Amino acid sequence: QVQLVESGGGLVQAGGSLRLSCSASGSIRSINDMGWYRQAPGKQRELVATITSGGSTNYADSVKGRFTISRDNAKNTVYLQMNSLKPEDTAVYDCNAFVLSPGYYVRAYWGKGTLVTVSS
């Protein structure tokens, strides 16, 4: 089994910054794509950003230029640096990882989420 544990959420004023972290542990041979998703109250979950094992990134249009996703493969950790935060960024942020097991099968795992609240 694999566990993803997020940290770094909290309350911040508009214009401020936060850095989210998500660390994977357990039966891991390697990790393919990792990403961050978010779900605001009353809305569907949406993609925020993804990053491949080689470092290629993809961002939602709403966060381009403000958020940066990165990863440390040695630590099985993905980060999300969030700058110039807006009230509309308020959501529960979940991390996701496609993990290659020691038995060579790939499975997607999710963390439990971390709440980000941006006050105006």
PDB file of N, CA, C and O in Angstrom, residues 15-55:
ATOM      1  N   GLY A  15      -3.339  37.836  -2.104  1.00  0.00           N
ATOM      2  CA  GLY A  15      -2.026  38.345  -2.468  1.00  0.00           C
ATOM      3  C   GLY A  15      -0.883  37.610  -1.800  1.00  0.00           C
ATOM      4  O   GLY A  15       0.279  37.802  -2.168  1.00  0.00           O
ATOM      5  N   GLY A  16      -1.211  36.798  -0.819  1.00  0.00           N
ATOM      6  CA  GLY A  16      -0.189  36.057  -0.094  1.00  0.00           C
ATOM      7  C   GLY A  16       0.242  34.787  -0.794  1.00  0.00           C
ATOM      8  O   GLY A  16      -0.180  34.500  -1.923  1.00  0.00           O
ATOM      9  N   SER A  17       1.087  34.021  -0.092  1.00  0.00           N
ATOM     10  CA  SER A  17       1.652  32.800  -0.664  1.00  0.00           C
ATOM     11  C   SER A  17       1.539  31.644   0.321  1.00  0.00           C
ATOM     12  O   SER A  17       1.516  31.844   1.539  1.00  0.00           O
ATOM     13  N   LEU A  18       1.469  30.459  -0.224  1.00  0.00           N
ATOM     14  CA  LEU A  18       1.534  29.225   0.547  1.00  0.00           C
ATOM     15  C   LEU A  18       2.299  28.192  -0.269  1.00  0.00           C
ATOM     16  O   LEU A  18       2.295  28.250  -1.511  1.00  0.00           O
ATOM     17  N   ARG A  19       2.911  27.239   0.430  1.00  0.00           N
ATOM     18  CA  ARG A  19       3.585  26.129  -0.241  1.00  0.00           C
ATOM     19  C   ARG A  19       3.029  24.823   0.293  1.00  0.00           C
ATOM     20  O   ARG A  19       3.126  24.556   1.498  1.00  0.00           O
ATOM     21  N   LEU A  20       2.451  24.047  -0.609  1.00  0.00           N
ATOM     22  CA  LEU A  20       1.928  22.739  -0.255  1.00  0.00           C
ATOM     23  C   LEU A  20       2.964  21.664  -0.550  1.00  0.00           C
ATOM     24  O   LEU A  20       3.718  21.772  -1.516  1.00  0.00           O
ATOM     25  N   SER A  21       2.966  20.643   0.301  1.00  0.00           N
ATOM     26  CA  SER A  21       3.830  19.488   0.083  1.00  0.00           C
ATOM     27  C   SER A  21       2.996  18.220   0.136  1.00  0.00           C
ATOM     28  O   SER A  21       1.995  18.160   0.852  1.00  0.00           O
ATOM     29  N   CYS A  22       3.411  17.215  -0.600  1.00  0.00           N
ATOM     30  CA  CYS A  22       2.743  15.911  -0.574  1.00  0.00           C
ATOM     31  C   CYS A  22       3.815  14.836  -0.691  1.00  0.00           C
ATOM     32  O   CYS A  22       4.512  14.774  -1.704  1.00  0.00           O
ATOM     33  N   SER A  23       3.928  14.017   0.343  1.00  0.00           N
ATOM     34  CA  SER A  23       4.938  12.969   0.366  1.00  0.00           C
ATOM     35  C   SER A  23       4.302  11.600   0.267  1.00  0.00           C
ATOM     36  O   SER A  23       3.314  11.318   0.960  1.00  0.00           O
ATOM     37  N   ALA A  24       4.871  10.765  -0.580  1.00  0.00           N
ATOM     38  CA  ALA A  24       4.382   9.408  -0.760  1.00  0.00           C
ATOM     39  C   ALA A  24       5.294   8.427  -0.033  1.00  0.00           C
ATOM     40  O   ALA A  24       6.518   8.594  -0.038  1.00  0.00           O
ATOM     41  N   SER A  25       4.685   7.428   0.592  1.00  0.00           N
ATOM     42  CA  SER A  25       5.457   6.398   1.277  1.00  0.00           C
ATOM     43  C   SER A  25       4.752   5.058   1.128  1.00  0.00           C
ATOM     44  O   SER A  25       3.560   4.998   0.853  1.00  0.00           O
ATOM     45  N   GLY A  26       5.530   3.978   1.298  1.00  0.00           N
ATOM     46  CA  GLY A  26       4.948   2.644   1.192  1.00  0.00           C
ATOM     47  C   GLY A  26       5.661   1.828   0.129  1.00  0.00           C
ATOM     48  O   GLY A  26       6.850   1.991  -0.114  1.00  0.00           O
ATOM     49  N   SER A  27       4.896   0.958  -0.531  1.00  0.00           N
ATOM     50  CA  SER A  27       5.450   0.031  -1.524  1.00  0.00           C
ATOM     51  C   SER A  27       5.601   0.730  -2.879  1.00  0.00           C
ATOM     52  O   SER A  27       4.719   0.651  -3.730  1.00  0.00           O
ATOM     53  N   ILE A  28       6.721   1.382  -3.048  1.00  0.00           N
ATOM     54  CA  ILE A  28       6.947   2.219  -4.234  1.00  0.00           C
ATOM     55  C   ILE A  28       8.219   1.778  -4.940  1.00  0.00           C
ATOM     56  O   ILE A  28       9.284   1.756  -4.333  1.00  0.00           O
ATOM     57  N   ARG A  29       8.082   1.454  -6.241  1.00  0.00           N
ATOM     58  CA  ARG A  29       9.276   1.248  -7.058  1.00  0.00           C
ATOM     59  C   ARG A  29       9.686   2.575  -7.673  1.00  0.00           C
ATOM     60  O   ARG A  29      10.857   2.937  -7.670  1.00  0.00           O
ATOM     61  N   SER A  30       8.699   3.279  -8.215  1.00  0.00           N
ATOM     62  CA  SER A  30       8.925   4.622  -8.738  1.00  0.00           C
ATOM     63  C   SER A  30       7.565   5.306  -8.868  1.00  0.00           C
ATOM     64  O   SER A  30       6.527   4.661  -8.751  1.00  0.00           O
ATOM     65  N   ILE A  31       7.595   6.597  -9.110  1.00  0.00           N
ATOM     66  CA  ILE A  31       6.358   7.357  -9.272  1.00  0.00           C
ATOM     67  C   ILE A  31       6.371   8.034 -10.631  1.00  0.00           C
ATOM     68  O   ILE A  31       7.359   8.702 -10.979  1.00  0.00           O
ATOM     69  N   ASN A  32       5.330   7.839 -11.375  1.00  0.00           N
ATOM     70  CA  ASN A  32       5.200   8.489 -12.680  1.00  0.00           C
ATOM     71  C   ASN A  32       4.676   9.907 -12.477  1.00  0.00           C
ATOM     72  O   ASN A  32       5.278  10.685 -11.762  1.00  0.00           O
ATOM     73  N   ASP A  33       3.553  10.240 -13.086  1.00  0.00           N
ATOM     74  CA  ASP A  33       3.016  11.581 -12.939  1.00  0.00           C
ATOM     75  C   ASP A  33       2.540  11.851 -11.514  1.00  0.00           C
ATOM     76  O   ASP A  33       2.025  10.951 -10.842  1.00  0.00           O
ATOM     77  N   MET A  34       2.722  13.080 -11.078  1.00  0.00           N
ATOM     78  CA  MET A  34       2.156  13.551  -9.811  1.00  0.00           C
ATOM     79  C   MET A  34       1.402  14.842 -10.097  1.00  0.00           C
ATOM     80  O   MET A  34       1.710  15.554 -11.074  1.00  0.00           O
ATOM     81  N   GLY A  35       0.439  15.153  -9.258  1.00  0.00           N
ATOM     82  CA  GLY A  35      -0.329  16.353  -9.537  1.00  0.00           C
ATOM     83  C   GLY A  35      -1.097  16.858  -8.335  1.00  0.00           C
ATOM     84  O   GLY A  35      -1.187  16.191  -7.296  1.00  0.00           O
ATOM     85  N   TRP A  36      -1.617  18.048  -8.510  1.00  0.00           N
ATOM     86  CA  TRP A  36      -2.480  18.681  -7.518  1.00  0.00           C
ATOM     87  C   TRP A  36      -3.837  18.975  -8.167  1.00  0.00           C
ATOM     88  O   TRP A  36      -3.895  19.460  -9.294  1.00  0.00           O
ATOM     89  N   TYR A  37      -4.871  18.691  -7.424  1.00  0.00           N
ATOM     90  CA  TYR A  37      -6.229  18.990  -7.826  1.00  0.00           C
ATOM     91  C   TYR A  37      -6.874  19.764  -6.682  1.00  0.00           C
ATOM     92  O   TYR A  37      -6.366  19.751  -5.548  1.00  0.00           O
ATOM     93  N   ARG A  38      -7.982  20.430  -6.973  1.00  0.00           N
ATOM     94  CA  ARG A  38      -8.670  21.140  -5.905  1.00  0.00           C
ATOM     95  C   ARG A  38     -10.175  21.058  -6.110  1.00  0.00           C
ATOM     96  O   ARG A  38     -10.647  20.909  -7.222  1.00  0.00           O
ATOM     97  N   GLN A  39     -10.887  21.173  -4.984  1.00  0.00           N
ATOM     98  CA  GLN A  39     -12.340  21.185  -5.023  1.00  0.00           C
ATOM     99  C   GLN A  39     -12.842  22.271  -4.093  1.00  0.00           C
ATOM    100  O   GLN A  39     -12.620  22.208  -2.878  1.00  0.00           O
ATOM    101  N   ALA A  40     -13.485  23.266  -4.695  1.00  0.00           N
ATOM    102  CA  ALA A  40     -14.082  24.356  -3.928  1.00  0.00           C
ATOM    103  C   ALA A  40     -15.493  23.951  -3.506  1.00  0.00           C
ATOM    104  O   ALA A  40     -16.113  23.089  -4.130  1.00  0.00           O
ATOM    105  N   PRO A  41     -16.029  24.582  -2.468  1.00  0.00           N
ATOM    106  CA  PRO A  41     -17.379  24.242  -2.013  1.00  0.00           C
ATOM    107  C   PRO A  41     -18.394  24.381  -3.135  1.00  0.00           C
ATOM    108  O   PRO A  41     -18.439  25.403  -3.823  1.00  0.00           O
ATOM    109  N   GLY A  42     -19.183  23.340  -3.346  1.00  0.00           N
ATOM    110  CA  GLY A  42     -20.225  23.369  -4.356  1.00  0.00           C
ATOM    111  C   GLY A  42     -19.745  23.212  -5.778  1.00  0.00           C
ATOM    112  O   GLY A  42     -20.539  23.334  -6.713  1.00  0.00           O
ATOM    113  N   LYS A  43     -18.463  22.909  -5.957  1.00  0.00           N
ATOM    114  CA  LYS A  43     -17.917  22.768  -7.302  1.00  0.00           C
ATOM    115  C   LYS A  43     -17.276  21.404  -7.472  1.00  0.00           C
ATOM    116  O   LYS A  43     -16.972  20.715  -6.509  1.00  0.00           O
ATOM    117  N   GLN A  44     -17.052  21.046  -8.738  1.00  0.00           N
ATOM    118  CA  GLN A  44     -16.391  19.784  -9.031  1.00  0.00           C
ATOM    119  C   GLN A  44     -14.887  19.905  -8.841  1.00  0.00           C
ATOM    120  O   GLN A  44     -14.317  21.004  -8.917  1.00  0.00           O
ATOM    121  N   ARG A  45     -14.257  18.765  -8.595  1.00  0.00           N
ATOM    122  CA  ARG A  45     -12.794  18.754  -8.506  1.00  0.00           C
ATOM    123  C   ARG A  45     -12.211  19.172  -9.846  1.00  0.00           C
ATOM    124  O   ARG A  45     -12.689  18.762 -10.905  1.00  0.00           O
ATOM    125  N   GLU A  46     -11.149  19.974  -9.795  1.00  0.00           N
ATOM    126  CA  GLU A  46     -10.486  20.422 -11.018  1.00  0.00           C
ATOM    127  C   GLU A  46      -8.983  20.260 -10.896  1.00  0.00           C
ATOM    128  O   GLU A  46      -8.409  20.315  -9.810  1.00  0.00           O
ATOM    129  N   LEU A  47      -8.362  20.064 -12.049  1.00  0.00           N
ATOM    130  CA  LEU A  47      -6.910  19.947 -12.091  1.00  0.00           C
ATOM    131  C   LEU A  47      -6.281  21.309 -11.833  1.00  0.00           C
ATOM    132  O   LEU A  47      -6.739  22.328 -12.355  1.00  0.00           O
ATOM    133  N   VAL A  48      -5.234  21.324 -11.031  1.00  0.00           N
ATOM    134  CA  VAL A  48      -4.464  22.543 -10.799  1.00  0.00           C
ATOM    135  C   VAL A  48      -3.162  22.480 -11.587  1.00  0.00           C
ATOM    136  O   VAL A  48      -2.856  23.375 -12.370  1.00  0.00           O
ATOM    137  N   ALA A  49      -2.387  21.413 -11.370  1.00  0.00           N
ATOM    138  CA  ALA A  49      -1.106  21.277 -12.048  1.00  0.00           C
ATOM    139  C   ALA A  49      -0.645  19.826 -11.959  1.00  0.00           C
ATOM    140  O   ALA A  49      -0.976  19.122 -11.011  1.00  0.00           O
ATOM    141  N   THR A  50       0.104  19.404 -12.981  1.00  0.00           N
ATOM    142  CA  THR A  50       0.706  18.079 -12.972  1.00  0.00           C
ATOM    143  C   THR A  50       2.170  18.180 -13.359  1.00  0.00           C
ATOM    144  O   THR A  50       2.594  19.161 -13.995  1.00  0.00           O
ATOM    145  N   ILE A  51       2.922  17.144 -12.988  1.00  0.00           N
ATOM    146  CA  ILE A  51       4.343  17.104 -13.328  1.00  0.00           C
ATOM    147  C   ILE A  51       4.736  15.654 -13.574  1.00  0.00           C
ATOM    148  O   ILE A  51       4.353  14.751 -12.828  1.00  0.00           O
ATOM    149  N   THR A  52       5.471  15.426 -14.659  1.00  0.00           N
ATOM    150  CA  THR A  52       5.937  14.076 -14.972  1.00  0.00           C
ATOM    151  C   THR A  52       7.201  13.767 -14.181  1.00  0.00           C
ATOM    152  O   THR A  52       7.797  14.647 -13.553  1.00  0.00           O
ATOM    153  N   SER A  53       7.625  12.509 -14.234  1.00  0.00           N
ATOM    154  CA  SER A  53       8.846  12.125 -13.541  1.00  0.00           C
ATOM    155  C   SER A  53      10.067  12.845 -14.119  1.00  0.00           C
ATOM    156  O   SER A  53      11.063  13.048 -13.413  1.00  0.00           O
ATOM    157  N   GLY A  54       9.964  13.257 -15.369  1.00  0.00           N
ATOM    158  CA  GLY A  54      11.057  13.988 -15.994  1.00  0.00           C
ATOM    159  C   GLY A  54      11.003  15.484 -15.782  1.00  0.00           C
ATOM    160  O   GLY A  54      11.915  16.210 -16.209  1.00  0.00           O
ATOM    161  N   GLY A  55       9.924  15.962 -15.152  1.00  0.00           N
ATOM    162  CA  GLY A  55       9.842  17.378 -14.822  1.00  0.00           C
ATOM    163  C   GLY A  55       8.988  18.218 -15.747  1.00  0.00           C
ATOM    164  O   GLY A  55       8.888  19.436 -15.563  1.00  0.00           O
TER     165      GLY A  55
END
